[in-house]
CSV table of C-alpha atoms in Angstrom, one decimal:
chain,number,residue,atom,x,y,z
A,1,MET,CA,-8.8,-32.3,96.5
A,2,THR,CA,-10.5,-35.5,97.8
A,3,SER,CA,-12.4,-37.8,95.6
A,4,ARG,CA,-15.6,-36.8,97.4
A,5,ASP,CA,-14.9,-33.1,96.5
A,6,ARG,CA,-14.2,-34.1,92.8
A,7,ILE,CA,-17.5,-36.0,92.6
A,8,LEU,CA,-19.4,-33.1,94.0
A,9,GLN,CA,-17.7,-30.6,91.7
A,10,GLN,CA,-18.5,-32.7,88.7
A,11,ILE,CA,-22.2,-32.9,89.8
A,12,LYS,CA,-22.3,-29.1,90.1
A,13,LEU,CA,-20.8,-28.7,86.6
A,14,ASN,CA,-23.2,-31.2,85.0
A,15,LYS,CA,-26.5,-29.8,86.1
A,16,PRO,CA,-29.2,-30.1,83.4
A,17,ALA,CA,-31.0,-27.0,82.3
A,18,GLU,CA,-34.0,-26.0,84.3
A,19,THR,CA,-37.2,-27.3,82.9
A,20,LEU,CA,-40.3,-25.2,83.4
A,21,LEU,CA,-43.5,-26.8,84.6
A,22,PRO,CA,-46.3,-26.9,82.0
A,23,GLN,CA,-48.7,-23.9,82.2
A,24,THR,CA,-51.8,-26.1,82.3
A,25,THR,CA,-52.0,-29.1,84.6
A,26,ARG,CA,-55.8,-29.4,84.8
A,27,PHE,CA,-57.8,-32.0,82.9
A,28,ASP,CA,-61.5,-31.6,82.9
A,29,SER,CA,-63.9,-34.6,83.0
A,30,LEU,CA,-67.1,-33.7,81.3
A,31,TYR,CA,-69.5,-36.4,82.5
A,32,GLU,CA,-73.1,-36.0,81.4
A,33,ASN,CA,-74.1,-37.0,84.9
A,34,THR,CA,-71.5,-36.9,87.7
A,35,GLU,CA,-73.6,-39.0,90.1
A,36,ASP,CA,-74.2,-41.7,87.5
A,37,LYS,CA,-70.4,-41.9,86.8
A,38,PHE,CA,-69.7,-42.0,90.6
A,39,ILE,CA,-72.2,-44.9,91.0
A,40,GLU,CA,-70.9,-46.7,87.9
A,41,THR,CA,-67.3,-46.4,89.2
A,42,LEU,CA,-68.2,-47.6,92.7
A,43,THR,CA,-70.2,-50.6,91.3
A,44,ALA,CA,-67.2,-51.7,89.3
A,45,ILE,CA,-65.1,-51.8,92.5
A,46,TYR,CA,-67.6,-53.8,94.6
A,47,THR,CA,-69.2,-50.9,96.4
A,48,GLU,CA,-73.0,-50.5,96.9
A,49,VAL,CA,-74.5,-47.0,96.6
A,50,ILE,CA,-77.8,-46.2,98.3
A,51,VAL,CA,-79.6,-42.9,97.9
A,52,VAL,CA,-81.5,-41.9,101.0
A,53,LYS,CA,-83.9,-38.9,101.2
A,54,ASP,CA,-83.0,-37.8,104.8
A,55,LEU,CA,-81.5,-38.9,108.1
A,56,ALA,CA,-84.7,-40.8,109.0
A,57,GLU,CA,-84.4,-43.0,105.9
A,58,LEU,CA,-80.7,-43.4,106.7
A,59,VAL,CA,-81.6,-44.8,110.1
A,60,ARG,CA,-84.2,-47.1,108.6
A,61,LYS,CA,-81.7,-48.4,105.9
A,62,ALA,CA,-78.9,-48.9,108.5
A,63,GLY,CA,-81.4,-50.8,110.6
A,64,GLU,CA,-82.4,-53.1,107.7
A,65,LEU,CA,-78.9,-53.7,106.4
A,66,TYR,CA,-77.1,-54.3,109.7
A,67,ALA,CA,-79.9,-55.6,112.0
A,68,SER,CA,-78.1,-58.8,112.9
A,69,VAL,CA,-74.7,-57.2,113.2
A,70,VAL,CA,-73.2,-56.4,116.7
A,71,ASN,CA,-70.4,-53.9,117.4
A,72,ARG,CA,-71.9,-51.1,115.2
A,73,ALA,CA,-70.2,-47.7,115.4
A,74,THR,CA,-71.0,-44.4,113.9
A,75,THR,CA,-69.9,-40.8,113.8
A,76,ILE,CA,-73.4,-39.6,112.7
A,77,PRO,CA,-75.5,-38.2,115.6
A,78,ALA,CA,-78.8,-39.4,114.0
A,79,LEU,CA,-77.5,-43.0,114.2
A,80,ALA,CA,-76.5,-42.8,117.9
A,81,ASP,CA,-79.4,-45.1,119.0
A,82,TRP,CA,-78.5,-47.6,116.3
A,83,ALA,CA,-74.9,-47.9,117.3
A,84,ASP,CA,-74.0,-50.3,120.1
A,85,PHE,CA,-70.2,-49.6,120.1
A,86,SER,CA,-68.9,-46.4,121.7
A,87,LEU,CA,-66.1,-44.5,120.0
A,88,ASN,CA,-65.3,-42.6,123.2
A,89,ASP,CA,-62.6,-45.1,124.3
A,90,PRO,CA,-59.2,-43.4,123.6
A,91,ASP,CA,-57.5,-46.7,123.0
A,92,PRO,CA,-57.6,-47.4,119.2
A,93,HIS,CA,-56.9,-51.1,119.9
A,94,ALA,CA,-60.6,-51.5,121.0
A,95,LEU,CA,-61.6,-50.7,117.4
A,96,GLU,CA,-60.6,-54.1,116.2
A,97,LEU,CA,-64.0,-55.4,117.5
A,98,ILE,CA,-66.1,-53.2,115.2
A,99,GLU,CA,-68.0,-55.1,112.6
A,100,ILE,CA,-69.6,-52.0,110.8
A,101,ALA,CA,-68.7,-48.4,111.0
A,102,ILE,CA,-70.9,-45.7,109.4
A,103,LEU,CA,-69.0,-42.5,109.0
A,104,GLN,CA,-69.6,-39.0,107.8
A,105,ALA,CA,-67.4,-38.1,104.8
A,106,GLU,CA,-67.1,-34.8,103.0
A,107,PHE,CA,-67.4,-35.6,99.3
A,108,GLY,CA,-66.9,-38.2,96.5
A,109,VAL,CA,-65.0,-38.2,93.3
A,110,ALA,CA,-66.8,-39.5,90.2
A,111,GLU,CA,-63.8,-40.6,88.1
A,112,ASN,CA,-62.4,-43.1,90.6
A,113,GLY,CA,-65.1,-43.5,93.3
A,114,ALA,CA,-62.9,-42.1,96.0
A,115,VAL,CA,-64.4,-40.6,99.1
A,116,TRP,CA,-62.7,-37.9,101.2
A,117,ILE,CA,-62.7,-38.4,104.9
A,118,SER,CA,-61.0,-36.2,107.4
A,119,ASP,CA,-60.4,-35.9,111.1
A,120,THR,CA,-63.2,-33.3,111.2
A,121,HIS,CA,-65.7,-36.2,111.6
A,122,LEU,CA,-63.4,-39.0,112.8
A,123,PRO,CA,-62.4,-39.6,116.4
A,124,HIS,CA,-59.9,-42.3,115.5
A,125,ARG,CA,-57.8,-42.2,112.2
A,126,ALA,CA,-57.5,-46.0,112.3
A,127,LEU,CA,-61.3,-46.5,112.3
A,128,PRO,CA,-62.0,-46.7,108.5
A,129,PHE,CA,-59.1,-49.1,108.1
A,130,ILE,CA,-59.7,-51.5,111.0
A,131,THR,CA,-63.5,-52.0,110.8
A,132,GLN,CA,-64.6,-55.2,109.1
A,133,ASN,CA,-67.3,-53.4,107.1
A,134,LEU,CA,-67.4,-49.7,106.2
A,135,ALA,CA,-70.1,-47.2,105.1
A,136,PHE,CA,-69.8,-43.5,104.3
A,137,VAL,CA,-72.5,-40.9,104.3
A,138,ILE,CA,-72.0,-38.0,101.9
A,139,PRO,CA,-74.3,-35.3,100.7
A,140,ARG,CA,-75.8,-36.2,97.3
A,141,ASN,CA,-74.7,-32.9,95.9
A,142,ALA,CA,-71.1,-33.3,97.1
A,143,ILE,CA,-69.7,-35.3,94.2
A,144,VAL,CA,-67.0,-33.7,92.1
A,145,ASN,CA,-65.9,-34.8,88.6
A,146,ASN,CA,-62.2,-35.7,89.1
A,147,MET,CA,-59.2,-35.4,91.4
A,148,HIS,CA,-58.4,-31.9,90.0
A,149,ASP,CA,-61.8,-30.8,91.3
A,150,ALA,CA,-61.2,-32.6,94.6
A,151,TYR,CA,-57.8,-31.0,95.2
A,152,GLU,CA,-59.3,-27.6,94.4
A,153,ARG,CA,-61.9,-28.3,97.0
A,154,LEU,CA,-59.2,-29.3,99.5
A,155,HIS,CA,-57.1,-26.2,98.8
A,156,ASP,CA,-57.4,-24.6,102.2
A,157,THR,CA,-57.9,-27.8,104.2
A,158,THR,CA,-55.7,-28.4,107.2
A,159,GLY,CA,-55.4,-31.5,109.4
A,160,TRP,CA,-55.5,-35.2,108.5
A,161,GLY,CA,-57.5,-36.7,105.7
A,162,CYS,CA,-57.5,-39.4,103.0
A,163,PHE,CA,-59.3,-40.7,100.0
A,164,ILE,CA,-60.8,-44.2,100.3
A,165,SER,CA,-62.1,-46.0,97.2
A,166,GLY,CA,-63.9,-49.3,97.5
A,167,PRO,CA,-63.3,-52.1,100.0
A,168,SER,CA,-59.8,-53.3,100.6
A,169,LYS,CA,-58.5,-55.6,97.9
A,170,THR,CA,-55.4,-57.2,96.7
A,171,ALA,CA,-54.5,-59.6,93.8
A,172,ASP,CA,-50.7,-60.0,94.4
A,173,ILE,CA,-50.8,-63.7,95.2
A,174,GLU,CA,-51.3,-65.8,92.1
A,175,GLN,CA,-53.3,-62.9,90.7
A,176,SER,CA,-56.4,-64.0,92.7
A,177,LEU,CA,-58.5,-61.1,93.8
A,178,VAL,CA,-59.0,-61.1,97.6
A,179,ILE,CA,-61.5,-58.6,99.1
A,180,GLY,CA,-60.9,-57.3,102.6
A,181,ALA,CA,-57.2,-58.5,102.8
A,182,HIS,CA,-55.9,-55.3,104.4
A,183,GLY,CA,-59.0,-53.4,105.6
A,184,ALA,CA,-62.8,-53.3,105.2
A,185,ARG,CA,-64.4,-56.3,103.5
A,186,SER,CA,-67.3,-54.2,102.2
A,187,LEU,CA,-68.1,-50.6,101.5
A,188,VAL,CA,-71.5,-48.9,101.2
A,189,ILE,CA,-71.9,-45.3,100.2
A,190,PHE,CA,-75.1,-43.5,101.4
A,191,LEU,CA,-75.9,-40.5,99.3
A,192,LEU,CA,-77.9,-38.1,101.5
A,193,GLU,CA,-80.4,-35.9,99.6
A,194,ASP,CA,-81.3,-33.5,102.4
A,195,ALA,CA,-77.8,-32.7,103.7
C-alpha cells in the first residue's frame, strides 16, 4: 500500500458524523415601515433616494440633476430623449465614457440598501460597474424587508443578476474611506410610485 492510499484510507475512516442542517433558516425583519428603513440604510451609505410620482416626473428630475452632464445612458424608454449615449454598441469598452447611467432595477432590500439588477433590463453587464455615476429606478412598492425575502423573490429567476448597494467604496489604505475607487462614485435611487 502506498502512502497516498494509507492517507486516503485514514481519511475515509475518520469521517465526522453527518450534521443535519437547521430546520429554520429564515429570520424575519419586522420594520414598522420598510420604505423608511430602505431610505435610512441608503442614506447611511452615501446614496440619495428620490421618490417620483410617474415617468414624467422622473424625466424632469433626471433633467434637473444631470443637465450639465454629457454621456448620459439609460435603459428606461421614457428617458430615451434625455440620453445622449447609445447602449447599442456591442463593444463594452465604449462604456468607459459614460458619466451617468440610469437603469431599471427590479427591487430593493431594506436591511442593507441593496438593489437587484439583472440582464432582463441590462444590455451590458459591465454598465453598472464602469459608469462614473449610477442611478436605479425601482417601483416604490418593490422593497422587501431582508435578504431572505429577496432570495424568495428570486427563487425561479434564471440568468445573470446581482445586488448593488451604494456607490463603490473602500477603506483598505490607511483606513481612509474612498468613494468611487472601484466603480460608480455616486448612486441615486428613484422610487417610482406609478410603476
